[in-house]
mmCIF file of C-alpha atoms in Angstrom:
data_model
loop_
_atom_site.group_PDB
_atom_site.id
_atom_site.type_symbol
_atom_site.label_atom_id
_atom_site.label_comp_id
_atom_site.label_asym_id
_atom_site.label_seq_id
_atom_site.Cartn_x
_atom_site.Cartn_y
_atom_site.Cartn_z
ATOM 1 C CA MET M 1 77.700 -170.243 -14.419
ATOM 2 C CA SER M 2 80.831 -168.647 -12.974
ATOM 3 C CA ASN M 3 81.170 -168.087 -9.231
ATOM 4 C CA LEU M 4 83.070 -164.868 -8.461
ATOM 5 C CA SER M 5 83.906 -163.504 -5.026
ATOM 6 C CA PHE M 6 85.620 -160.240 -4.120
ATOM 7 C CA GLU M 7 87.902 -159.100 -1.308
ATOM 8 C CA VAL M 8 89.346 -155.652 -0.560
ATOM 9 C CA LEU M 9 93.024 -156.031 0.315
ATOM 10 C CA ASP M 10 94.113 -152.433 0.865
ATOM 11 C CA ALA M 11 93.434 -148.784 0.103
ATOM 12 C CA GLN M 12 95.998 -146.019 -0.291
ATOM 13 C CA PRO M 13 96.060 -142.413 -1.558
ATOM 14 C CA GLU M 14 97.038 -142.138 -5.220
ATOM 15 C CA PRO M 15 99.560 -139.260 -5.391
ATOM 16 C CA HIS M 16 99.696 -138.815 -9.177
ATOM 17 C CA ALA M 17 96.040 -138.582 -10.244
ATOM 18 C CA ALA M 18 94.421 -135.516 -11.788
ATOM 19 C CA VAL M 19 91.845 -135.369 -8.979
ATOM 20 C CA PRO M 20 91.862 -136.656 -5.373
ATOM 21 C CA THR M 21 91.859 -140.438 -5.696
ATOM 22 C CA ILE M 22 92.076 -143.435 -3.394
ATOM 23 C CA MET M 23 93.418 -146.611 -4.991
ATOM 24 C CA PHE M 24 91.663 -149.725 -3.711
ATOM 25 C CA ARG M 25 93.497 -153.019 -4.126
ATOM 26 C CA LEU M 26 91.035 -155.862 -4.705
ATOM 27 C CA ARG M 27 91.159 -159.586 -5.307
ATOM 28 C CA VAL M 28 88.591 -161.454 -7.383
ATOM 29 C CA GLU M 29 88.418 -165.239 -7.356
ATOM 30 C CA GLU M 30 86.493 -167.675 -9.555
ATOM 31 C CA ALA M 31 85.699 -170.765 -7.467
ATOM 32 C CA ASP M 32 84.178 -173.163 -10.030
ATOM 33 C CA GLY M 33 87.015 -173.533 -12.516
ATOM 34 C CA PHE M 34 85.693 -171.250 -15.264
ATOM 35 C CA SER M 35 88.184 -169.314 -17.346
ATOM 36 C CA ILE M 36 87.234 -165.622 -17.282
ATOM 37 C CA HIS M 37 87.818 -163.952 -20.623
ATOM 38 C CA ALA M 38 86.812 -160.457 -19.445
ATOM 39 C CA LEU M 39 84.817 -158.755 -16.727
ATOM 40 C CA ALA M 40 82.972 -155.455 -17.154
ATOM 41 C CA LEU M 41 82.678 -154.442 -13.518
ATOM 42 C CA ARG M 42 80.541 -151.799 -11.848
ATOM 43 C CA CYS M 43 80.808 -151.030 -8.158
ATOM 44 C CA GLN M 44 78.556 -149.053 -5.836
ATOM 45 C CA ILE M 45 80.396 -148.033 -2.665
ATOM 46 C CA ARG M 46 78.227 -147.329 0.371
ATOM 47 C CA ILE M 47 79.151 -146.001 3.809
ATOM 48 C CA GLU M 48 77.677 -147.844 6.791
ATOM 49 C CA PRO M 49 77.897 -145.272 9.622
ATOM 50 C CA GLN M 50 76.081 -147.471 12.147
ATOM 51 C CA ARG M 51 79.013 -149.906 12.189
ATOM 52 C CA ARG M 52 81.381 -147.719 14.242
ATOM 53 C CA ARG M 53 81.533 -145.593 17.392
ATOM 54 C CA TYR M 54 82.016 -141.810 17.516
ATOM 55 C CA ASN M 55 83.739 -139.518 19.971
ATOM 56 C CA SER M 56 82.257 -136.206 21.162
ATOM 57 C CA VAL M 57 84.101 -134.146 18.532
ATOM 58 C CA GLU M 58 82.794 -136.360 15.729
ATOM 59 C CA GLU M 59 79.270 -136.246 17.125
ATOM 60 C CA GLU M 60 79.314 -132.441 16.950
ATOM 61 C CA ARG M 61 80.712 -132.417 13.401
ATOM 62 C CA LEU M 62 78.101 -134.909 12.198
ATOM 63 C CA TYR M 63 75.103 -133.093 13.667
ATOM 64 C CA GLU M 64 74.084 -131.712 10.246
ATOM 65 C CA LEU M 65 73.916 -135.237 8.810
ATOM 66 C CA PHE M 66 72.393 -137.240 11.642
ATOM 67 C CA GLY M 67 70.869 -134.760 14.100
ATOM 68 C CA ASP M 68 71.048 -135.092 17.895
ATOM 69 C CA THR M 69 72.841 -138.201 19.133
ATOM 70 C CA PRO M 70 69.753 -139.577 20.982
ATOM 71 C CA HIS M 71 68.191 -140.012 17.521
ATOM 72 C CA TRP M 72 71.180 -141.759 15.971
ATOM 73 C CA GLY M 73 69.590 -145.163 16.470
ATOM 74 C CA ASP M 74 67.188 -144.163 13.691
ATOM 75 C CA SER M 75 69.260 -141.708 11.624
ATOM 76 C CA LEU M 76 72.462 -143.731 11.170
ATOM 77 C CA ARG M 77 71.675 -145.646 7.994
ATOM 78 C CA PRO M 78 73.861 -146.782 5.062
ATOM 79 C CA PHE M 79 74.133 -144.225 2.281
ATOM 80 C CA LEU M 80 75.805 -143.950 -1.100
ATOM 81 C CA TRP M 81 79.357 -142.671 -1.305
ATOM 82 C CA THR M 82 80.155 -143.142 -5.010
ATOM 83 C CA HIS M 83 79.989 -145.308 -8.135
ATOM 84 C CA VAL M 84 83.044 -146.587 -10.019
ATOM 85 C CA SER M 85 83.630 -149.000 -12.879
ATOM 86 C CA THR M 86 86.499 -150.838 -14.526
ATOM 87 C CA THR M 87 87.209 -153.627 -17.016
ATOM 88 C CA LEU M 88 89.342 -156.666 -16.241
ATOM 89 C CA GLY M 89 91.061 -158.866 -18.796
ATOM 90 C CA LYS M 90 91.494 -162.616 -18.965
ATOM 91 C CA PHE M 91 92.312 -164.572 -15.807
ATOM 92 C CA ASP M 92 92.046 -168.060 -14.393
ATOM 93 C CA GLY M 93 91.493 -168.730 -10.716
ATOM 94 C CA ALA M 94 92.138 -165.349 -9.102
ATOM 95 C CA LEU M 95 93.327 -161.871 -9.974
ATOM 96 C CA GLU M 96 94.424 -158.832 -7.995
ATOM 97 C CA PHE M 97 93.569 -155.455 -9.493
ATOM 98 C CA ASP M 98 93.438 -151.744 -8.669
ATOM 99 C CA LEU M 99 90.165 -149.842 -8.473
ATOM 100 C CA PRO M 100 90.641 -146.039 -8.525
ATOM 101 C CA VAL M 101 88.002 -144.140 -6.551
ATOM 102 C CA GLU M 102 87.811 -140.407 -7.208
ATOM 103 C CA CYS M 103 86.867 -138.341 -4.161
ATOM 104 C CA THR M 104 85.215 -134.961 -3.827
ATOM 105 C CA TYR M 105 85.618 -132.287 -1.160
ATOM 106 C CA ASP M 106 82.242 -130.792 -2.102
ATOM 107 C CA PHE M 107 80.359 -130.267 1.147
ATOM 108 C CA ASP M 108 77.031 -130.435 -0.666
ATOM 109 C CA ILE M 109 77.738 -134.187 -0.902
ATOM 110 C CA ALA M 110 76.815 -136.255 2.168
ATOM 111 C CA GLY M 111 79.845 -138.514 1.800
ATOM 112 C CA ALA M 112 82.266 -135.578 1.925
ATOM 113 C CA LYS M 113 80.532 -134.150 5.013
ATOM 114 C CA TYR M 114 80.709 -137.500 6.757
ATOM 115 C CA LEU M 115 84.343 -138.225 5.923
ATOM 116 C CA HIS M 116 85.441 -134.717 6.901
ATOM 117 C CA GLY M 117 83.702 -135.135 10.252
ATOM 118 C CA LEU M 118 85.692 -138.214 11.280
ATOM 119 C CA ALA M 119 88.756 -137.708 13.465
ATOM 120 C CA GLU M 120 90.066 -141.237 13.911
ATOM 121 C CA GLY M 121 89.318 -144.923 13.524
ATOM 122 C CA ASP M 122 87.930 -146.646 10.433
ATOM 123 C CA ILE M 123 85.340 -145.891 7.764
ATOM 124 C CA PRO M 124 82.971 -148.867 7.389
ATOM 125 C CA LEU M 125 82.354 -149.466 3.688
ATOM 126 C CA ILE M 126 80.467 -152.022 1.658
ATOM 127 C CA LEU M 127 81.255 -152.490 -2.037
ATOM 128 C CA LEU M 128 78.335 -153.816 -4.100
ATOM 129 C CA PHE M 129 79.369 -155.285 -7.452
ATOM 130 C CA SER M 130 77.447 -155.725 -10.690
ATOM 131 C CA GLY M 131 78.385 -156.084 -14.331
ATOM 132 C CA THR M 132 78.913 -158.666 -17.048
ATOM 133 C CA VAL M 133 81.152 -161.750 -16.975
ATOM 134 C CA TYR M 134 82.519 -163.074 -20.266
ATOM 135 C CA THR M 135 83.668 -166.689 -20.290
ATOM 136 C CA ARG M 136 85.039 -168.939 -23.004
ATOM 137 C CA GLY M 137 84.297 -172.633 -23.312
ATOM 138 C CA GLU M 138 84.230 -175.351 -25.945
ATOM 139 C CA SER M 139 81.159 -173.802 -27.585
ATOM 140 C CA GLY M 140 82.698 -170.316 -27.720
ATOM 141 C CA PHE M 141 82.156 -167.132 -25.771
ATOM 142 C CA SER M 142 79.250 -166.510 -23.440
ATOM 143 C CA ALA M 143 78.133 -163.534 -21.366
ATOM 144 C CA GLU M 144 76.279 -163.599 -18.079
ATOM 145 C CA PRO M 145 75.370 -161.016 -15.429
ATOM 146 C CA LEU M 146 77.448 -160.880 -12.290
ATOM 147 C CA SER M 147 75.593 -162.328 -9.324
ATOM 148 C CA TRP M 148 73.525 -159.687 -7.474
ATOM 149 C CA SER M 149 74.967 -160.981 -4.172
ATOM 150 C CA SER M 150 78.583 -160.034 -5.049
ATOM 151 C CA GLU M 151 79.873 -157.684 -2.364
ATOM 152 C CA ALA M 152 82.810 -157.011 -0.044
ATOM 153 C CA SER M 153 83.045 -155.158 3.269
ATOM 154 C CA TYR M 154 86.073 -153.087 4.183
ATOM 155 C CA LYS M 155 87.095 -150.870 7.095
ATOM 156 C CA MET M 156 89.183 -148.111 5.539
ATOM 157 C CA PRO M 157 91.300 -146.132 8.001
ATOM 158 C CA VAL M 158 90.269 -142.490 8.327
ATOM 159 C CA SER M 159 93.975 -141.675 7.922
ATOM 160 C CA VAL M 160 93.810 -142.886 4.297
ATOM 161 C CA TRP M 161 91.124 -140.352 3.395
ATOM 162 C CA ARG M 162 92.803 -137.537 5.333
ATOM 163 C CA GLY M 163 96.198 -138.386 3.841
ATOM 164 C CA MET M 164 94.725 -138.279 0.353
ATOM 165 C CA MET M 165 93.051 -134.903 0.910
ATOM 166 C CA ASP M 166 96.250 -133.509 2.426
ATOM 167 C CA LEU M 167 98.048 -134.446 -0.812
ATOM 168 C CA TYR M 168 95.633 -132.455 -2.962
ATOM 169 C CA PHE M 169 94.419 -129.746 -0.541
ATOM 170 C CA PRO M 170 97.205 -129.363 2.048
ATOM 171 C CA ASN M 171 95.851 -127.816 5.265
ATOM 172 C CA SER M 172 92.796 -126.531 3.430
ATOM 173 C CA ALA M 173 89.264 -127.325 2.277
ATOM 174 C CA TRP M 174 86.765 -125.691 -0.053
ATOM 175 C CA ILE M 175 83.090 -124.890 -0.235
ATOM 176 C CA ARG M 176 80.867 -124.104 -3.210
ATOM 177 C CA VAL M 177 78.775 -120.914 -3.176
ATOM 178 C CA GLN M 178 76.590 -119.103 -5.692
ATOM 179 C CA ARG M 179 78.237 -116.356 -7.725
ATOM 180 C CA GLU M 180 76.118 -113.672 -6.040
ATOM 181 C CA THR M 181 77.298 -114.917 -2.637
ATOM 182 C CA LEU M 182 80.899 -114.815 -3.806
ATOM 183 C CA ASP M 183 80.427 -111.236 -5.043
ATOM 184 C CA ASP M 184 79.072 -110.253 -1.610
ATOM 185 C CA LEU M 185 81.980 -111.965 0.123
ATOM 186 C CA GLN M 186 84.481 -110.207 -2.120
ATOM 187 C CA ARG M 187 82.920 -106.813 -1.300
ATOM 188 C CA PHE M 188 82.958 -107.644 2.430
ATOM 189 C CA ARG M 189 86.632 -108.619 2.228
ATOM 190 C CA ALA M 190 87.610 -105.533 0.222
ATOM 191 C CA HIS M 191 85.730 -103.021 2.393
ATOM 192 C CA ARG M 192 87.394 -104.346 5.550
ATOM 193 C CA GLY M 193 90.836 -104.558 3.966
ATOM 194 C CA LEU M 194 91.243 -108.272 4.713
ATOM 195 C CA PRO M 195 94.098 -109.828 2.695
ATOM 196 C CA THR M 196 92.969 -113.486 2.823
ATOM 197 C CA TRP M 197 89.741 -115.472 2.627
ATOM 198 C CA ASP M 198 90.538 -117.074 5.977
ATOM 199 C CA GLN M 199 90.582 -113.642 7.603
ATOM 200 C CA ALA M 200 87.315 -112.709 5.870
ATOM 201 C CA PHE M 201 85.541 -115.776 7.242
ATOM 202 C CA GLU M 202 87.091 -115.266 10.668
ATOM 203 C CA GLN M 203 85.743 -111.699 10.704
ATOM 204 C CA LEU M 204 82.289 -112.871 9.624
ATOM 205 C CA LEU M 205 82.227 -115.452 12.415
ATOM 206 C CA LYS M 206 83.437 -112.890 14.917
ATOM 207 C CA GLU M 207 80.715 -110.414 13.959
ATOM 208 C CA ALA M 208 78.120 -113.207 14.171
ATOM 209 C CA GLY M 209 79.372 -114.211 17.608
ATOM 210 C CA GLU M 210 80.359 -117.688 16.334
ATOM 211 C CA ASP M 211 84.151 -117.429 16.540
ATOM 212 C CA GLY M 212 84.434 -119.865 19.454
ATOM 213 C CA ALA M 213 85.863 -117.235 21.791
#
């Protein structure tokens, strides 16, 4: 049975993808001398928020996710960010490969809320691998499941995520609303003669007494 281990070497924004994407550079190594014919790889990426500290600004931004900071000892738990998959070809010994991870700015997704709330430092991630390993020996090809214990931890700089979002949404973000809500917002904007959506939201916050003044 093959013995594969994984290591995350780097992560950088991918500037030429169709959607916001971070390109993870990984290394896989087979330690027992088996020749890998192919590897159908699945990866679950989880965020481990309890593995870092937060400043006061981040604590305020993350209130919706984790509640009041005195409760964070219970509420900070690992949660799913995303799933990705790829297929690797033949290799002996070790192989470096790229794993593209598409990212969303949808604030209905916990991962997007969390990442947007971070101002500095690192994002503690754990990559959990599964899939099928195809090997070739004297008796021909064989297939076996990837060991359930295959994983790799990585601290991705917050600047990587922010740099990637700045490439695709420079100085902006977006939220999803129901069509009826959008119709109401459009009427509000038109009746007050506001030329931009930013000004419409600023006026709404001002009228609600939540403009920070």
